[in-house]
Short mmCIF file of C-alpha atoms in Angstrom, two decimals:
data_model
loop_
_atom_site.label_atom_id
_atom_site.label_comp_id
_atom_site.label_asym_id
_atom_site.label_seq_id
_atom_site.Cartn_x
_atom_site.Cartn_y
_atom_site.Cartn_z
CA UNK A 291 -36.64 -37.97 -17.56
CA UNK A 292 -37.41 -38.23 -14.23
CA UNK A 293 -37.12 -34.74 -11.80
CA UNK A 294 -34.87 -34.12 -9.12
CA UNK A 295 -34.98 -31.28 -6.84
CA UNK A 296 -31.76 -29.67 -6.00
CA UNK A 297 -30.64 -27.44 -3.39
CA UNK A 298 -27.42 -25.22 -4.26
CA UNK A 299 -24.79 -23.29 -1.78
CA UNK A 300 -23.72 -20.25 -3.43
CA UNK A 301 -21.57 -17.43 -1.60
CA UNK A 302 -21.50 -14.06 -3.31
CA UNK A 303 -19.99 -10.48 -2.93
CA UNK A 304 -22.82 -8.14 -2.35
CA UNK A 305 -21.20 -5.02 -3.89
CA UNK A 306 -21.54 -6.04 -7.45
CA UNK A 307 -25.38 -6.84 -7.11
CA UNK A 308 -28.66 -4.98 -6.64
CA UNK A 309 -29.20 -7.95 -3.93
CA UNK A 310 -30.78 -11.41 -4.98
CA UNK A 311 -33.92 -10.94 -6.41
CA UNK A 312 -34.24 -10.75 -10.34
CA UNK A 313 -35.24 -7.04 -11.65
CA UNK A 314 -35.21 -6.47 -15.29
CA UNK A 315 -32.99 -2.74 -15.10
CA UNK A 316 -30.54 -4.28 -12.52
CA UNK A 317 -27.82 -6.64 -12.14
CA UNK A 318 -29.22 -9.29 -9.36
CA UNK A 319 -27.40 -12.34 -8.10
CA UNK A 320 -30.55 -14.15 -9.96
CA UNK A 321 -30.22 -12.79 -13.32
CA UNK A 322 -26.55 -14.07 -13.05
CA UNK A 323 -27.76 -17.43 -11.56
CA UNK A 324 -30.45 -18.13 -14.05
CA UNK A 325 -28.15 -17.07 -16.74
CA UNK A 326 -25.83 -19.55 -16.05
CA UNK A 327 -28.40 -22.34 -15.07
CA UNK A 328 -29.90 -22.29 -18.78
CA UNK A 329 -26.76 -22.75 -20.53
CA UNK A 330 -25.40 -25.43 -18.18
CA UNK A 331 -29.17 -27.43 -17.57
CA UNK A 332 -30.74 -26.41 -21.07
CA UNK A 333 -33.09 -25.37 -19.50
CA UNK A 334 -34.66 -22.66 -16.65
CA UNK A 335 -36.62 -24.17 -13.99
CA UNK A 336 -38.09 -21.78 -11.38
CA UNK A 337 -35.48 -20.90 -8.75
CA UNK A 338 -36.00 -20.38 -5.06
CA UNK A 339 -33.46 -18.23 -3.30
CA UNK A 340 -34.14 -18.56 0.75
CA UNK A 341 -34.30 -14.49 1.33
CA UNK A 342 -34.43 -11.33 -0.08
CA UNK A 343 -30.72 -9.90 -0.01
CA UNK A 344 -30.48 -6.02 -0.56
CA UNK A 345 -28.38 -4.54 -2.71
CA UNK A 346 -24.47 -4.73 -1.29
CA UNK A 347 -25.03 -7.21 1.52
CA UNK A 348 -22.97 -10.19 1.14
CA UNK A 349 -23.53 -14.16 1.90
CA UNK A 350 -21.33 -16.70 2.58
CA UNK A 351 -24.12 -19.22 2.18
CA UNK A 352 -27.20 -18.57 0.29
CA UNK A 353 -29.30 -21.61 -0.32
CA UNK A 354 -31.68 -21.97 -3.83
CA UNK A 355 -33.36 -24.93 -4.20
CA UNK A 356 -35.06 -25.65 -7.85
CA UNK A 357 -36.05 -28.89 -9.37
CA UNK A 358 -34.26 -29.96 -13.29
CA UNK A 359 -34.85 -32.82 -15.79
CA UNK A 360 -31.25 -32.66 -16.51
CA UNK A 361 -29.07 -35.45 -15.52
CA UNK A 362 -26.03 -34.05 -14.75
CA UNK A 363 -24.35 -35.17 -11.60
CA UNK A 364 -24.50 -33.19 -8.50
CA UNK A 365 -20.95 -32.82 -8.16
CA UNK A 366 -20.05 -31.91 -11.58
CA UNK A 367 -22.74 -28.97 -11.03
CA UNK A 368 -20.54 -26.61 -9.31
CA UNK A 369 -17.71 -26.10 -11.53
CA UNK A 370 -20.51 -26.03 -14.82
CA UNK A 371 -21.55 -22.99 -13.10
CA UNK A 372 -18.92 -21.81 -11.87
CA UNK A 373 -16.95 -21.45 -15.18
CA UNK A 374 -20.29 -19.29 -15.85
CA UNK A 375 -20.68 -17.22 -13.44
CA UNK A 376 -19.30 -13.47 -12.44
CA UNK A 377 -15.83 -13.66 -10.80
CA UNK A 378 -17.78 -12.41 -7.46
CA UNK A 379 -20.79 -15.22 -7.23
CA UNK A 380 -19.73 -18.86 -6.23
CA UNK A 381 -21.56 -22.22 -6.60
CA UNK A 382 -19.65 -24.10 -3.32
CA UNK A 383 -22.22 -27.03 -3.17
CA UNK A 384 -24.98 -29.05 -4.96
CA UNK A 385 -27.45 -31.95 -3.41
CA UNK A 386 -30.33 -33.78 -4.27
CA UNK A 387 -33.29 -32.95 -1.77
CA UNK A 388 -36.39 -34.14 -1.14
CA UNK A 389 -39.37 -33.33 -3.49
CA UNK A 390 -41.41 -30.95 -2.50
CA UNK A 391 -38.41 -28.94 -0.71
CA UNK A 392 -37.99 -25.25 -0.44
CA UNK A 393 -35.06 -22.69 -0.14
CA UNK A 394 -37.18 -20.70 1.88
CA UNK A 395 -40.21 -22.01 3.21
CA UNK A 396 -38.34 -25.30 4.30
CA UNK A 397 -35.83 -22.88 6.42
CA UNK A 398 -35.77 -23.37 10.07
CA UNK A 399 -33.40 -20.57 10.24
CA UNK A 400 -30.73 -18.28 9.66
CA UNK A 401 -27.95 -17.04 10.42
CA UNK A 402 -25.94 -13.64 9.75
CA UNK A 403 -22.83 -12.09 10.57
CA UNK A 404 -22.15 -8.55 11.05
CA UNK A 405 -18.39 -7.56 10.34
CA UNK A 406 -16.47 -4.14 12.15
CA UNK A 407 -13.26 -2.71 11.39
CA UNK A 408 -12.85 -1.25 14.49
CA UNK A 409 -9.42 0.05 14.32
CA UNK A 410 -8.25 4.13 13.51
CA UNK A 411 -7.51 3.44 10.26
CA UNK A 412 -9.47 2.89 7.63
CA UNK A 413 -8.74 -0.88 5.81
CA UNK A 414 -8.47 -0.53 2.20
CA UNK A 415 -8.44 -4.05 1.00
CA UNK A 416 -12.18 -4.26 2.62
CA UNK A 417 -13.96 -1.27 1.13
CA UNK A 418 -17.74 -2.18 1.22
CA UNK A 419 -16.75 -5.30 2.86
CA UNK A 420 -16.91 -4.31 6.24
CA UNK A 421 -18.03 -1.23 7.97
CA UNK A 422 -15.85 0.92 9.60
CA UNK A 423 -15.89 2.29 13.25
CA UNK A 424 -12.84 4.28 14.29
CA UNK A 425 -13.51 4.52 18.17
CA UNK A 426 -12.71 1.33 19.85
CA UNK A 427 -15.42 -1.41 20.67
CA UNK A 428 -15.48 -3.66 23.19
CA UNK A 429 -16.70 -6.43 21.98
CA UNK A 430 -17.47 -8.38 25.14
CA UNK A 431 -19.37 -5.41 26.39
CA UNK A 432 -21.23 -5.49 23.27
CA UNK A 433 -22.36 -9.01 23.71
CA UNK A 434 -23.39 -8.69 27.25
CA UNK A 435 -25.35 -5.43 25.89
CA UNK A 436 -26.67 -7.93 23.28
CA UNK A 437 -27.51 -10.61 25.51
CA UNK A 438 -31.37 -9.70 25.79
CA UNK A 439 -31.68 -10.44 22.37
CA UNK A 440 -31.46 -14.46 22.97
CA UNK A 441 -35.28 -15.60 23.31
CA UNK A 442 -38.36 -15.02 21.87
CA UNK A 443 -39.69 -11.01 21.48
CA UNK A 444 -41.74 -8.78 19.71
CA UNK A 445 -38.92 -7.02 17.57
CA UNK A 446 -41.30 -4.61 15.86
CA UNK A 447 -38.71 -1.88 16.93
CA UNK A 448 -35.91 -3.59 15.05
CA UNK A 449 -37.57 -3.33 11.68
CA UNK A 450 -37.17 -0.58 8.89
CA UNK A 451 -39.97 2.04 9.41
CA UNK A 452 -43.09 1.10 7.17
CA UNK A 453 -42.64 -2.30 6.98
CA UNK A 454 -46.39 -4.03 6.89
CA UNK A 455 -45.40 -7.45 8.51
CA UNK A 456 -48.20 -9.25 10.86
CA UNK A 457 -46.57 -11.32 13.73
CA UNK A 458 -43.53 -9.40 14.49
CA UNK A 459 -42.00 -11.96 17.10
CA UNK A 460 -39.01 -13.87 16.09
CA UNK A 461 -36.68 -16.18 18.45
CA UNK A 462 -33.28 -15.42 18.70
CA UNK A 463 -31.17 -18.39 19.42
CA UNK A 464 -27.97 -17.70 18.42
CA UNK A 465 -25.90 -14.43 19.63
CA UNK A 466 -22.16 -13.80 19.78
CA UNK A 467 -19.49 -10.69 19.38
CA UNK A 468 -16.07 -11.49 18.91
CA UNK A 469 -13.21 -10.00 18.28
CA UNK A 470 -10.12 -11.39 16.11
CA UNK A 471 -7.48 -8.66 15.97
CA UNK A 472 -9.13 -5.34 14.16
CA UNK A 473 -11.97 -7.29 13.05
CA UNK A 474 -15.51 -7.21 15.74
CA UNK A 475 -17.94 -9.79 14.35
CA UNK A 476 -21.37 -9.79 15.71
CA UNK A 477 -23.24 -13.21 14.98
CA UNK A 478 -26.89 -13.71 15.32
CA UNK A 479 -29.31 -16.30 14.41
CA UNK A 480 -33.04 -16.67 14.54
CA UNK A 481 -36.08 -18.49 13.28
CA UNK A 482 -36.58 -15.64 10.59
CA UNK A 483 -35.62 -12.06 10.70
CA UNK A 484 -37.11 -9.00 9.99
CA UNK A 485 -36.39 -6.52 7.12
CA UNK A 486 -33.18 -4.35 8.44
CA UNK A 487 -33.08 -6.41 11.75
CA UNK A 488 -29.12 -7.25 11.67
CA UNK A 489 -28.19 -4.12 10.72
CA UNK A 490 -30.77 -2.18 13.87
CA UNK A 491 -29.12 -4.90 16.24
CA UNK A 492 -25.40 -4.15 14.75
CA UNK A 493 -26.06 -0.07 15.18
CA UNK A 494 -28.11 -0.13 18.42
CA UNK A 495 -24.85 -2.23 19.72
CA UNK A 496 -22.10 0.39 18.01
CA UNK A 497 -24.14 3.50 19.46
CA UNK A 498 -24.10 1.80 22.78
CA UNK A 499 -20.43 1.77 22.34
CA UNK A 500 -20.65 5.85 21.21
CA UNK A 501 -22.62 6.15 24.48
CA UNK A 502 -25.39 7.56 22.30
CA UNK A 503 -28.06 4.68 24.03
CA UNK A 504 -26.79 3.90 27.64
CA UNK A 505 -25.47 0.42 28.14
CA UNK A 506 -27.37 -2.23 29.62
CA UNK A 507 -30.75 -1.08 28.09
CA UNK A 508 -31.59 -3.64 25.27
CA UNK A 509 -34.14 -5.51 27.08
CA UNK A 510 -36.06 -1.91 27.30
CA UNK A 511 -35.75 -1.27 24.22
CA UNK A 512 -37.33 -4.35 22.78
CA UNK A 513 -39.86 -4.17 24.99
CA UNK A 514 -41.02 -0.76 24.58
CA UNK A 515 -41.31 -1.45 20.13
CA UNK A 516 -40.36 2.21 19.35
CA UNK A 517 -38.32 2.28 16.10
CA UNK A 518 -36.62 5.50 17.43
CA UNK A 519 -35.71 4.01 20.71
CA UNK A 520 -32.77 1.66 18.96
CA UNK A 521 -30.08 2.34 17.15
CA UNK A 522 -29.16 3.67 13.70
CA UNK A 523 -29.50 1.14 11.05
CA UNK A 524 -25.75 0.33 10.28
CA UNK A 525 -25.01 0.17 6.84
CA UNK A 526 -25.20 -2.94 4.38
CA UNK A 527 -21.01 -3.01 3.64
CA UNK A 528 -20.63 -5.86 7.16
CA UNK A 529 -23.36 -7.98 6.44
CA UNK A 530 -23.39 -11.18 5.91
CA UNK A 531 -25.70 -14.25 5.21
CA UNK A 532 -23.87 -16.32 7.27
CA UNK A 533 -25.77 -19.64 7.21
CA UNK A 534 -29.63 -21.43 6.65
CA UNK A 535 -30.59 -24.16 8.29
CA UNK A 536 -32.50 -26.60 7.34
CA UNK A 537 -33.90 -30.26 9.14
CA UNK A 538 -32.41 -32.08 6.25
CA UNK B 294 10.10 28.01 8.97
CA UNK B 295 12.21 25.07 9.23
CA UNK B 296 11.64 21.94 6.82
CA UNK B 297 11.50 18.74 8.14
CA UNK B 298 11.86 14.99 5.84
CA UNK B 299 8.58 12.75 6.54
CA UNK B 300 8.44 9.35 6.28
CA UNK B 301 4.64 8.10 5.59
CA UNK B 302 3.48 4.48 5.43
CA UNK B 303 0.85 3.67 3.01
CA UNK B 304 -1.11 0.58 2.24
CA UNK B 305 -3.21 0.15 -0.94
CA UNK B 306 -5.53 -2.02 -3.23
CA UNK B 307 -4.07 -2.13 -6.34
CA UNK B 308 -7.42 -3.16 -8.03
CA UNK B 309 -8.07 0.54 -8.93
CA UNK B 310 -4.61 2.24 -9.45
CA UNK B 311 -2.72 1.76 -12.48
CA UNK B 312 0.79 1.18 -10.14
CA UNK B 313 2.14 3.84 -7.78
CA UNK B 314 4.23 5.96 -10.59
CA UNK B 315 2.23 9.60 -11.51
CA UNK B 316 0.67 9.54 -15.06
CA UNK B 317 -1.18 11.88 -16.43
CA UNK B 318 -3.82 9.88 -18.49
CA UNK B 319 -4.69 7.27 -15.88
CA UNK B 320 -5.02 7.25 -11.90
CA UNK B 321 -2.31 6.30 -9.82
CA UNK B 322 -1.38 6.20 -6.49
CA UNK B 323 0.94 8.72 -6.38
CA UNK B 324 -1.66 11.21 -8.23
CA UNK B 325 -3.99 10.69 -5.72
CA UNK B 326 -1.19 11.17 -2.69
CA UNK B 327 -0.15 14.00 -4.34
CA UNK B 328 -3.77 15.76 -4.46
CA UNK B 329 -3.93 15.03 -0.94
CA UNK B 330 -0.92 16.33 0.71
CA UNK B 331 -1.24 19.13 -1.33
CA UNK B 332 -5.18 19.96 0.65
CA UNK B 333 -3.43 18.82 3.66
CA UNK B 334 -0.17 20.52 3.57
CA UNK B 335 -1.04 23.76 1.51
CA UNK B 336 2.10 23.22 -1.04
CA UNK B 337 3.39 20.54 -3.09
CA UNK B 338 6.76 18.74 -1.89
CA UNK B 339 8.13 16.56 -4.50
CA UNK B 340 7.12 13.14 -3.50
CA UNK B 341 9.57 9.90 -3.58
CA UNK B 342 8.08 6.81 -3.46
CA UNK B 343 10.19 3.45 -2.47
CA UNK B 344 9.39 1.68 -5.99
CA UNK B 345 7.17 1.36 -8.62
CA UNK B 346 4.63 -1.03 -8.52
CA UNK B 347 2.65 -2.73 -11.24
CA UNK B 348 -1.08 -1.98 -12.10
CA UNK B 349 -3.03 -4.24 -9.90
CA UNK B 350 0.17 -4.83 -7.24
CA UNK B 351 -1.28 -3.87 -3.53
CA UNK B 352 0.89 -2.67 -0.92
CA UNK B 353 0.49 -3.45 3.02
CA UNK B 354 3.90 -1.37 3.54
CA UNK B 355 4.49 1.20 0.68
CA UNK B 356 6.89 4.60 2.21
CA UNK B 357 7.03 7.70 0.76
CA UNK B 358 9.58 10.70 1.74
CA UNK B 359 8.91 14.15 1.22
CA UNK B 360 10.28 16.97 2.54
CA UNK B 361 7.95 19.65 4.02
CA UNK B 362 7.71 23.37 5.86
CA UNK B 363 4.16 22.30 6.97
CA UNK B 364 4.42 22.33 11.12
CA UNK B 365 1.08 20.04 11.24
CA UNK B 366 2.48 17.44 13.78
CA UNK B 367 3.53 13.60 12.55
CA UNK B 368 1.02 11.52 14.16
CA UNK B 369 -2.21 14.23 12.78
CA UNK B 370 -0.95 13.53 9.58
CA UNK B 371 -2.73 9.97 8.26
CA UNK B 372 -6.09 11.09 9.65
CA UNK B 373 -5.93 14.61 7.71
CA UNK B 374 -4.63 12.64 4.55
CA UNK B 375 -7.02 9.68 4.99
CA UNK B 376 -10.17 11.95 4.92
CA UNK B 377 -9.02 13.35 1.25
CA UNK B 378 -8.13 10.22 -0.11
CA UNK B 379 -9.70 7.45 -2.09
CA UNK B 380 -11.62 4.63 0.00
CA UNK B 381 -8.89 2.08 -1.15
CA UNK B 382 -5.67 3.89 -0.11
CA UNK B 383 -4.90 4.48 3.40
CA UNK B 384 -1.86 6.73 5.14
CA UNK B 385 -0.61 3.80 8.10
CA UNK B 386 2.11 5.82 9.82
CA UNK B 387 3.72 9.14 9.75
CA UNK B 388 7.29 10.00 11.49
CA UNK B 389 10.17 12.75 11.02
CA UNK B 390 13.21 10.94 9.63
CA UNK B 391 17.03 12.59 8.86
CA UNK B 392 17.27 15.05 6.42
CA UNK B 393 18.18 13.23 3.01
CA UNK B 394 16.32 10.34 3.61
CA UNK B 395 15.37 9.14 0.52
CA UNK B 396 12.10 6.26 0.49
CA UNK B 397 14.05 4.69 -2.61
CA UNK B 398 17.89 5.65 -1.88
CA UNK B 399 17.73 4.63 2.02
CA UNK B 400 16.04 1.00 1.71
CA UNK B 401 17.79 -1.80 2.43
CA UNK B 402 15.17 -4.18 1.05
CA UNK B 403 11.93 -5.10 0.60
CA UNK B 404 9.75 -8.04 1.32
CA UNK B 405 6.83 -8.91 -0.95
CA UNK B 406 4.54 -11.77 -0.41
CA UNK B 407 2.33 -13.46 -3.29
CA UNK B 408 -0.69 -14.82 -2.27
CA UNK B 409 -3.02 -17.86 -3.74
CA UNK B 410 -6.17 -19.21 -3.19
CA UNK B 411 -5.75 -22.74 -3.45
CA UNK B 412 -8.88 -24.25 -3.12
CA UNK B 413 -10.89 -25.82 -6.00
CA UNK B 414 -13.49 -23.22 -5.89
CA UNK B 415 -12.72 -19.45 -6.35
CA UNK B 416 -13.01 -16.93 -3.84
CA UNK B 417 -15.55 -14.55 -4.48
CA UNK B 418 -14.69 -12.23 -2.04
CA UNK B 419 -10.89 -11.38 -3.04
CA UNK B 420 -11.49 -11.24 -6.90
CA UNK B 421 -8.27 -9.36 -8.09
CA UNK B 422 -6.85 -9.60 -4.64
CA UNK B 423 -5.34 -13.26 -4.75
CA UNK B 424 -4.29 -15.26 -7.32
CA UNK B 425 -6.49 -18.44 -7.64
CA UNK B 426 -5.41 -22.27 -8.34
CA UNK B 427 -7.78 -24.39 -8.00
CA UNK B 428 -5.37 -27.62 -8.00
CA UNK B 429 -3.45 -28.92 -4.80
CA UNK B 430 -0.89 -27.03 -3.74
CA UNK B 431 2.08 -28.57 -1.16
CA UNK B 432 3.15 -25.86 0.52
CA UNK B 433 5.58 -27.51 2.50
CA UNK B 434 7.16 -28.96 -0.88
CA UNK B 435 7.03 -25.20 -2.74
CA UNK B 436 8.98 -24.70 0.32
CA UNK B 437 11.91 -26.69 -0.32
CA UNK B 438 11.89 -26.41 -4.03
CA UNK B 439 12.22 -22.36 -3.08
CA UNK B 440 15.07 -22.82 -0.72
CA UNK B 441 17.93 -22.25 -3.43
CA UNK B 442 16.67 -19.23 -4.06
CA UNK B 443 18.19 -17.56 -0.81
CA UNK B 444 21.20 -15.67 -0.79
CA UNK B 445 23.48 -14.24 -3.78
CA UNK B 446 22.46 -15.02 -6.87
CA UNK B 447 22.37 -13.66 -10.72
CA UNK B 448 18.97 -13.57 -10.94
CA UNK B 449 18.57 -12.55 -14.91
CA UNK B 450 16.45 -15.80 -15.67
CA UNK B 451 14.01 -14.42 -13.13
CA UNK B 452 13.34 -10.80 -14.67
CA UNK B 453 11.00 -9.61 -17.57
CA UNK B 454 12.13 -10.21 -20.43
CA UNK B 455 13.79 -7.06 -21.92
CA UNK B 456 14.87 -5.87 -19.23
CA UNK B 457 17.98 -3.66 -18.96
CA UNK B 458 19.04 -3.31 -15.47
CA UNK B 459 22.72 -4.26 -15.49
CA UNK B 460 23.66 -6.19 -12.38
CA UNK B 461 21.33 -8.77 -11.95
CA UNK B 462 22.57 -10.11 -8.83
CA UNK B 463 20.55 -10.07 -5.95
CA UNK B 464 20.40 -11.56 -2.44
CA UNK B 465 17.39 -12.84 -1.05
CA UNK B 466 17.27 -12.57 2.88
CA UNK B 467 14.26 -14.46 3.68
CA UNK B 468 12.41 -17.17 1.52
CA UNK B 469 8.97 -19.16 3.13
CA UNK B 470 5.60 -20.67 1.70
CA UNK B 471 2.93 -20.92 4.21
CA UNK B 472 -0.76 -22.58 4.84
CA UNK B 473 -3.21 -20.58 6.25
CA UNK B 474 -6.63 -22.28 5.55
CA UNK B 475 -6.85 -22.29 1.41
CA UNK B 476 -4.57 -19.69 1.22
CA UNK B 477 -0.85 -20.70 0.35
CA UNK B 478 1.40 -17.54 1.10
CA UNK B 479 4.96 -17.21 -0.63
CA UNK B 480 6.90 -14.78 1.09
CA UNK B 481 10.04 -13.24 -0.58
CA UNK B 482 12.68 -10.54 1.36
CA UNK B 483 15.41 -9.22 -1.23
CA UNK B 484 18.16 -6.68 -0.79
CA UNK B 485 16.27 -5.94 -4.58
CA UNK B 486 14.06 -6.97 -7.07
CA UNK B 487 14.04 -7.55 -10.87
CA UNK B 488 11.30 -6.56 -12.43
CA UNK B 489 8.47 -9.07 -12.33
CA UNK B 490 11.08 -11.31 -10.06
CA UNK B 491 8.24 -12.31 -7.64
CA UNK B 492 6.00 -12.93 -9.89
CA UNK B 493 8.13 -15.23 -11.68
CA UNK B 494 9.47 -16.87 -9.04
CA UNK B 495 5.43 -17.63 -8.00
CA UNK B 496 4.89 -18.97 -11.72
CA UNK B 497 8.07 -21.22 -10.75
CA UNK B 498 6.98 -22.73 -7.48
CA UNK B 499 3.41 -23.20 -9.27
CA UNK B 500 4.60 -24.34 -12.05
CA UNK B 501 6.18 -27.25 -10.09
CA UNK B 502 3.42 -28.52 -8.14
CA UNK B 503 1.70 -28.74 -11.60
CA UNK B 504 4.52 -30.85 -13.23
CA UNK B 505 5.57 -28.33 -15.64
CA UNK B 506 9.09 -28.24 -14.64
CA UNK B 507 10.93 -30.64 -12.44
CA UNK B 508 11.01 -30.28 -8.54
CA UNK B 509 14.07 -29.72 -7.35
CA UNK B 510 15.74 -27.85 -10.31
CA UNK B 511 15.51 -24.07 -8.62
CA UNK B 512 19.21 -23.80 -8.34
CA UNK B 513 19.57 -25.20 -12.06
CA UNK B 514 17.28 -22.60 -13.41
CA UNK B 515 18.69 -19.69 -11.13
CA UNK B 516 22.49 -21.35 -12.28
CA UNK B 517 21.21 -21.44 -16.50
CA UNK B 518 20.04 -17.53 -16.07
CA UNK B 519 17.45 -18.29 -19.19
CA UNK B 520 14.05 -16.92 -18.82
CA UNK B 521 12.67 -19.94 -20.59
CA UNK B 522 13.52 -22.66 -17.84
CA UNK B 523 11.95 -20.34 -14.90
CA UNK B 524 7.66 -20.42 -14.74
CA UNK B 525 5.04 -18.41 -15.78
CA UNK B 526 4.92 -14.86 -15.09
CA UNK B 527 1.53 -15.49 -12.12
CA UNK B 528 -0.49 -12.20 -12.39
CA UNK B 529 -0.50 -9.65 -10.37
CA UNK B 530 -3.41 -10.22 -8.28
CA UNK B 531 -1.97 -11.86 -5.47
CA UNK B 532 1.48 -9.55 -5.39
CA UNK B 533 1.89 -7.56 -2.18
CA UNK B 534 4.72 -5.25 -1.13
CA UNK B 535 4.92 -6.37 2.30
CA UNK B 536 7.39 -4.25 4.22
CA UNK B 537 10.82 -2.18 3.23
CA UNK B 538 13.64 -1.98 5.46
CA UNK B 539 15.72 0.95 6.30
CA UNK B 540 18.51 1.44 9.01
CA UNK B 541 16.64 3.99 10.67
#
């Protein structure tokens, strides 16, 4: 039988899942994944997820790629796994793809979404969802704040202390806050991120807001590459793997 | 010191309560209100709640009435209660209302809306908190086949069965189906409900689009009063009490 390599959409609620990765003493939006993949396929090829989740962040669109013997057709795919999958992990799409393609390493970028509820009250239908800030945001001030983000920088000080990665720079080419009633959505997308990036952007932004790091002082901040000059590193409840691009 | 009758506005996630109505073997709503004012206020006024709702039936709009000596002012009142509640309840609104207002006794009516995801892949985001159908749904159709159910009618075909409220008329003051994206939105106003009566009349309009019963035949149905010619009871996920109305 000849091999095709597939490439699967799948959105998933982050608060049921130790994040993506398999781990043998957690649940993990892999085990799930695989679990489901060997009783629909008969059988478990390697799987390629195209990041690292952690544990309660959420996507939207998460892209695996894997390659299967098994002839079912791409459309019918879905709904196979679907029937076996948790309630909170979704297969929306299945294609063929090139041989030789790769979930992550064929990524030209990515995209996330960080969600506010920015309103007094707390919502209760969006616990771990979205993060709550009770003082009010203004979400075009945030973007302008934001603005020195676009580009290409050295964002060494927007990654989680003791991380051990080499080239540090990473271009920006996507960024956006909007607000649609109580709901502030910060959108930001880039040729690769690093580990905790969204969520140092998301609270350097909200603590500009607090007035705890003066407005108008992100271009500073990158530039000088001290962890402690940005923000707090919001929590994982608003974020969201938003989209992954790909030059297919 | 003087007592004054509160009106407070509550919205909830049914998805962990077991309905609104105190039990003493499983958490409810109203146990969890209660524990609350009771911190907050420093005694325990009996609590009346505007209806009981199912396990698993949210609320945007629930109102409760107590009556209290407590002097903390109205509008401090959701904040202090927020902090001592669960994530998943939330105090909306607090005013001073006449003296022998009653949250039950004083409504008018009540609006509840029931909420599908109509799209053929499920939502993995609002498991429990909308009902999903994965085949087409016509909203405009559901619509028009809902349309005899506004006004006066004897409703008994549309209740539980084994129920024994005695009057079973009741007059339905607003009646719509709506398209927002994938989700279709019934939305039901009553001077009163039977129990289950939204849920059934959901299983009805579904029930149509599918072919199970004829479109068209509403008023028949309402007119035969048997149980058996109305739909499916549609589970609770997707219930919401939307808003009560008192002449206050």
């Amino acid at each position: 039988m000849e091999k095709r390599t597939l490439l699967l959409t799948l959105a998933y609620d982050g608060r049921d899942f130790h994040g993506w990765q398999i781990q043998h003493n957690a649940n993990t939006v892999q085990n799930e994944l695989q679990k489901a993949l060997r009783e629909t396929l008969g059988e478990l090829p390697p799987i390629k997820g195209c990041s690292r989740t952690d544990a309660g962040v959420h996507a939207r669109c998460f892209c695996v790629s894997l390659e299967t013997s098994c002839s079912i057709p791409c459309e019918r795919l879905p709904l196979a796994l679907n029937c076996r999958l948790p309630r909170t992990i979704a297969v929306l799409s299945c294609r063929e793809v090139p041989e030789g393609f790769h979930a992550r390493y064929s990524a030209k970028g990515k995209q996330y979404t960080y969600d506010i509820w920015n309103s007094p009250c707390k919502n209760p239908f969006l616990v771990g969802q979205i993060t709550h800030v009770p003082a009010p945001l203004d979400a075009e001030r945030m973007r302008e704040n934001g603005l020195p983000l676009l580009g290409s920088h050295d964002f060494r000080g927007f990654q989680a202390a003791g991380s051990d990665v080499r080239d540090t720079v990473r271009t920006v080419t996507r960024f956006d806050v909007t607000r649609t009633g109580d709901t502030v959505r910060i959108t930001v997308a880039a040729d690769g991120f690093l580990y905790n990036m969204v969520r140092i952007i998301a609270g350097t932004l909200i603590d500009m807001e607090r007035g705890r790091i003066p407005c108008g002082t992100m271009a500073e901040i990158i530039e000088s590459g001290e962890r402690e000059r940005a923000g707090f590193t919001a929590p994982p409840d608003g974020l969201y793997l938003d989209d992954v691009f790909y030059d297919i």
